[in-house]
């Protein structure tokens, strides 16, 4: 699919899309996709590679932390519970 691993973190995969990068973070059997168009990546994983994905859509909670946007719209990751 054109992804390569991060030099500093081998569980972060990325690919250059020209005007931005797409990322897939892997933890055991969890994937988190950060992309302008995550649906195309999800579709390919499901149709071409037969991944069984559940819980697709905007992430609100992942690995014990909440994801939220601050007042300026910046995506933040912090434990709130």
GROMACS .gro file of N, CA and C in nm:
model
  243
    1UNK      N    1   0.082  -0.121   0.000
    1UNK     CA    2   0.000   0.000   0.000
    1UNK      C    3   0.086   0.126   0.000
    2UNK      N    4   0.217   0.111   0.005
    2UNK     CA    5   0.304   0.227  -0.002
    2UNK      C    6   0.343   0.287   0.132
    3UNK      N    7   0.309   0.223   0.242
    3UNK     CA    8   0.345   0.274   0.374
    3UNK      C    9   0.487   0.231   0.409
    4UNK      N   10   0.554   0.310   0.492
    4UNK     CA   11   0.685   0.274   0.545
    4UNK      C   12   0.684   0.305   0.694
    5UNK      N   13   0.771   0.239   0.769
    5UNK     CA   14   0.772   0.257   0.914
    5UNK      C   15   0.848   0.384   0.953
    6UNK      N   16   0.805   0.440   1.064
    6UNK     CA   17   0.874   0.554   1.121
    6UNK      C   18   1.011   0.510   1.171
    7UNK      N   19   1.111   0.593   1.156
    7UNK     CA   20   1.245   0.560   1.205
    7UNK      C   21   1.250   0.556   1.357
    8UNK      N   22   1.165   0.634   1.423
    8UNK     CA   23   1.168   0.640   1.569
    8UNK      C   24   1.068   0.547   1.636
    9UNK      N   25   0.965   0.503   1.565
    9UNK     CA   26   0.863   0.417   1.623
    9UNK      C   27   0.817   0.317   1.518
   10UNK      N   28   0.858   0.192   1.532
   10UNK     CA   29   0.832   0.090   1.431
   10UNK      C   30   0.685   0.051   1.419
   11UNK      N   31   0.601   0.091   1.512
   11UNK     CA   32   0.457   0.061   1.505
   11UNK      C   33   0.377   0.173   1.442
   12UNK      N   34   0.444   0.276   1.392
   12UNK     CA   35   0.379   0.384   1.319
   12UNK      C   36   0.417   0.369   1.172
   13UNK      N   37   0.317   0.352   1.089
   13UNK     CA   38   0.337   0.340   0.944
   13UNK      C   39   0.285   0.467   0.879
   14UNK      N   40   0.354   0.514   0.776
   14UNK     CA   41   0.312   0.638   0.712
   14UNK      C   42   0.337   0.629   0.562
   15UNK      N   43   0.266   0.716   0.489
   15UNK     CA   44   0.292   0.729   0.347
   15UNK      C   45   0.268   0.873   0.304
   16UNK      N   46   0.347   0.915   0.209
   16UNK     CA   47   0.342   1.052   0.158
   16UNK      C   48   0.233   1.060   0.052
   17UNK      N   49   0.137   1.148   0.072
   17UNK     CA   50   0.029   1.169  -0.024
   17UNK      C   51   0.046   1.298  -0.103
   18UNK      N   52   0.168   1.355  -0.099
   18UNK     CA   53   0.193   1.479  -0.171
   18UNK      C   54   0.173   1.603  -0.086
   19UNK      N   55   0.047   1.632  -0.051
   19UNK     CA   56   0.018   1.750   0.031
   19UNK      C   57   0.003   1.717   0.179
   20UNK      N   58   0.009   1.590   0.213
   20UNK     CA   59   0.000   1.548   0.353
   20UNK      C   60   0.051   1.404   0.367
   21UNK      N   61   0.067   1.361   0.490
   21UNK     CA   62   0.103   1.223   0.519
   21UNK      C   63  -0.018   1.152   0.579
   22UNK      N   64  -0.029   1.023   0.552
   22UNK     CA   65  -0.128   0.939   0.619
   22UNK      C   66  -0.052   0.850   0.716
   23UNK      N   67  -0.116   0.818   0.828
   23UNK     CA   68  -0.052   0.738   0.932
   23UNK      C   69  -0.143   0.623   0.974
   24UNK      N   70  -0.080   0.510   1.005
   24UNK     CA   71  -0.149   0.399   1.070
   24UNK      C   72  -0.065   0.362   1.191
   25UNK      N   73  -0.126   0.373   1.308
   25UNK     CA   74  -0.060   0.333   1.433
   25UNK      C   75  -0.111   0.193   1.468
   26UNK      N   76  -0.019   0.103   1.498
   26UNK     CA   77  -0.053  -0.036   1.526
   26UNK      C   78  -0.019  -0.067   1.672
   27UNK      N   79  -0.114  -0.128   1.743
   27UNK     CA   80  -0.091  -0.177   1.878
   27UNK      C   81  -0.159  -0.312   1.888
   28UNK      N   82  -0.082  -0.419   1.892
   28UNK     CA   83  -0.128  -0.557   1.894
   28UNK      C   84  -0.223  -0.579   1.776
   29UNK      N   85  -0.355  -0.579   1.799
   29UNK     CA   86  -0.450  -0.596   1.689
   29UNK      C   87  -0.538  -0.472   1.671
   30UNK      N   88  -0.493  -0.359   1.723
   30UNK     CA   89  -0.564  -0.231   1.708
   30UNK      C   90  -0.493  -0.147   1.602
   31UNK      N   91  -0.572  -0.083   1.518
   31UNK     CA   92  -0.519   0.012   1.420
   31UNK      C   93  -0.586   0.145   1.441
   32UNK      N   94  -0.509   0.253   1.433
   32UNK     CA   95  -0.565   0.386   1.431
   32UNK      C   96  -0.514   0.453   1.305
   33UNK      N   97  -0.606   0.500   1.223
   33UNK     CA   98  -0.571   0.561   1.095
   33UNK      C   99  -0.593   0.711   1.105
   34UNK      N  100  -0.489   0.788   1.071
   34UNK     CA  101  -0.499   0.933   1.065
   34UNK      C  102  -0.480   0.974   0.920
   35UNK      N  103  -0.586   1.025   0.860
   35UNK     CA  104  -0.583   1.055   0.718
   35UNK      C  105  -0.692   1.156   0.683
   36UNK      N  106  -0.672   1.229   0.574
   36UNK     CA  107  -0.778   1.315   0.523
   36UNK      C  108  -0.891   1.232   0.466
   37UNK      N  109  -0.859   1.111   0.418
   37UNK     CA  110  -0.958   1.022   0.358
   37UNK      C  111  -0.941   0.880   0.414
   38UNK      N  112  -0.975   0.859   0.543
   38UNK     CA  113  -0.955   0.727   0.601
   38UNK      C  114  -1.044   0.620   0.539
   39UNK      N  115  -1.158   0.659   0.481
   39UNK     CA  116  -1.248   0.560   0.424
   39UNK      C  117  -1.184   0.481   0.310
   40UNK      N  118  -1.099   0.544   0.229
   40UNK     CA  119  -1.035   0.470   0.120
   40UNK      C  120  -0.937   0.367   0.174
   41UNK      N  121  -0.866   0.401   0.282
   41UNK     CA  122  -0.774   0.305   0.344
   41UNK      C  123  -0.851   0.191   0.408
   42UNK      N  124  -0.959   0.224   0.478
   42UNK     CA  125  -1.043   0.122   0.542
   42UNK      C  126  -1.101   0.028   0.437
   43UNK      N  127  -1.151   0.085   0.328
   43UNK     CA  128  -1.209   0.005   0.221
   43UNK      C  129  -1.106  -0.093   0.163
   44UNK      N  130  -0.984  -0.045   0.140
   44UNK     CA  131  -0.881  -0.132   0.085
   44UNK      C  132  -0.844  -0.243   0.183
   45UNK      N  133  -0.830  -0.209   0.310
   45UNK     CA  134  -0.796  -0.310   0.411
   45UNK      C  135  -0.903  -0.419   0.417
   46UNK      N  136  -1.029  -0.378   0.405
   46UNK     CA  137  -1.138  -0.475   0.414
   46UNK      C  138  -1.156  -0.556   0.286
   47UNK      N  139  -1.151  -0.491   0.170
   47UNK     CA  140  -1.180  -0.560   0.045
   47UNK      C  141  -1.059  -0.635  -0.011
   48UNK      N  142  -0.945  -0.571  -0.015
   48UNK     CA  143  -0.827  -0.635  -0.076
   48UNK      C  144  -0.756  -0.729   0.020
   49UNK      N  145  -0.745  -0.689   0.147
   49UNK     CA  146  -0.668  -0.768   0.243
   49UNK      C  147  -0.756  -0.846   0.342
   50UNK      N  148  -0.888  -0.833   0.331
   50UNK     CA  149  -0.985  -0.909   0.411
   50UNK      C  150  -0.972  -0.886   0.561
   51UNK      N  151  -0.935  -0.764   0.600
   51UNK     CA  152  -0.935  -0.730   0.742
   51UNK      C  153  -1.079  -0.724   0.789
   52UNK      N  154  -1.103  -0.765   0.912
   52UNK     CA  155  -1.235  -0.753   0.972
   52UNK      C  156  -1.228  -0.638   1.071
   53UNK      N  157  -1.269  -0.521   1.025
   53UNK     CA  158  -1.259  -0.401   1.106
   53UNK      C  159  -1.393  -0.371   1.173
   54UNK      N  160  -1.386  -0.327   1.297
   54UNK     CA  161  -1.506  -0.283   1.367
   54UNK      C  162  -1.474  -0.151   1.435
   55UNK      N  163  -1.575  -0.078   1.462
   55UNK     CA  164  -1.555   0.050   1.529
   55UNK      C  165  -1.487   0.154   1.442
   56UNK      N  166  -1.515   0.149   1.311
   56UNK     CA  167  -1.456   0.252   1.225
   56UNK      C  168  -1.533   0.382   1.241
   57UNK      N  169  -1.468   0.490   1.214
   57UNK     CA  170  -1.526   0.622   1.231
   57UNK      C  171  -1.435   0.707   1.316
   58UNK      N  172  -1.474   0.829   1.343
   58UNK     CA  173  -1.389   0.916   1.425
   58UNK      C  174  -1.362   0.853   1.562
   59UNK      N  175  -1.236   0.857   1.603
   59UNK     CA  176  -1.196   0.797   1.731
   59UNK      C  177  -1.222   0.894   1.844
   60UNK      N  178  -1.290   0.846   1.948
   60UNK     CA  179  -1.314   0.927   2.066
   60UNK      C  180  -1.238   0.874   2.187
   61UNK      N  181  -1.207   0.743   2.186
   61UNK     CA  182  -1.137   0.679   2.297
   61UNK      C  183  -1.047   0.571   2.240
   62UNK      N  184  -0.920   0.569   2.280
   62UNK     CA  185  -0.826   0.471   2.226
   62UNK      C  186  -0.718   0.442   2.330
   63UNK      N  187  -0.701   0.313   2.363
   63UNK     CA  188  -0.596   0.268   2.455
   63UNK      C  189  -0.593   0.347   2.586
   64UNK      N  190  -0.710   0.370   2.643
   64UNK     CA  191  -0.719   0.432   2.774
   64UNK      C  192  -0.720   0.584   2.776
   65UNK      N  193  -0.721   0.646   2.661
   65UNK     CA  194  -0.722   0.793   2.655
   65UNK      C  195  -0.832   0.843   2.562
   66UNK      N  196  -0.881   0.961   2.594
   66UNK     CA  197  -0.981   1.027   2.511
   66UNK      C  198  -0.914   1.111   2.404
   67UNK      N  199  -0.977   1.117   2.288
   67UNK     CA  200  -0.935   1.209   2.183
   67UNK      C  201  -1.043   1.314   2.170
   68UNK      N  202  -1.001   1.441   2.165
   68UNK     CA  203  -1.097   1.550   2.159
   68UNK      C  204  -1.031   1.670   2.093
   69UNK      N  205  -1.110   1.766   2.053
   69UNK     CA  206  -1.058   1.889   1.994
   69UNK      C  207  -1.067   2.001   2.098
   70UNK      N  208  -0.961   2.081   2.108
   70UNK     CA  209  -0.964   2.194   2.200
   70UNK      C  210  -1.040   2.312   2.138
   71UNK      N  211  -1.037   2.426   2.205
   71UNK     CA  212  -1.113   2.543   2.159
   71UNK      C  213  -1.069   2.591   2.020
   72UNK      N  214  -0.943   2.563   1.984
   72UNK     CA  215  -0.890   2.607   1.855
   72UNK      C  216  -0.902   2.500   1.746
   73UNK      N  217  -0.963   2.387   1.782
   73UNK     CA  218  -0.982   2.280   1.684
   73UNK      C  219  -0.867   2.182   1.674
   74UNK      N  220  -0.767   2.196   1.762
   74UNK     CA  221  -0.651   2.107   1.761
   74UNK      C  222  -0.690   1.973   1.825
   75UNK      N  223  -0.653   1.863   1.759
   75UNK     CA  224  -0.682   1.730   1.812
   75UNK      C  225  -0.591   1.703   1.931
   76UNK      N  226  -0.650   1.665   2.043
   76UNK     CA  227  -0.576   1.639   2.167
   76UNK      C  228  -0.600   1.494   2.211
   77UNK      N  229  -0.505   1.441   2.286
   77UNK     CA  230  -0.508   1.303   2.333
   77UNK      C  231  -0.470   1.305   2.479
   78UNK      N  232  -0.564   1.274   2.568
   78UNK     CA  233  -0.534   1.280   2.711
   78UNK      C  234  -0.634   1.194   2.787
   79UNK      N  235  -0.593   1.141   2.903
   79UNK     CA  236  -0.687   1.066   2.985
   79UNK      C  237  -0.784   1.163   3.052
   80UNK      N  238  -0.912   1.138   3.034
   80UNK     CA  239  -1.013   1.223   3.099
   80UNK      C  240  -1.092   1.143   3.202
   81UNK      N  241  -1.088   1.010   3.193
   81UNK     CA  242  -1.164   0.928   3.287
   81UNK      C  243  -1.083   0.902   3.411
   0.00000   0.00000   0.00000
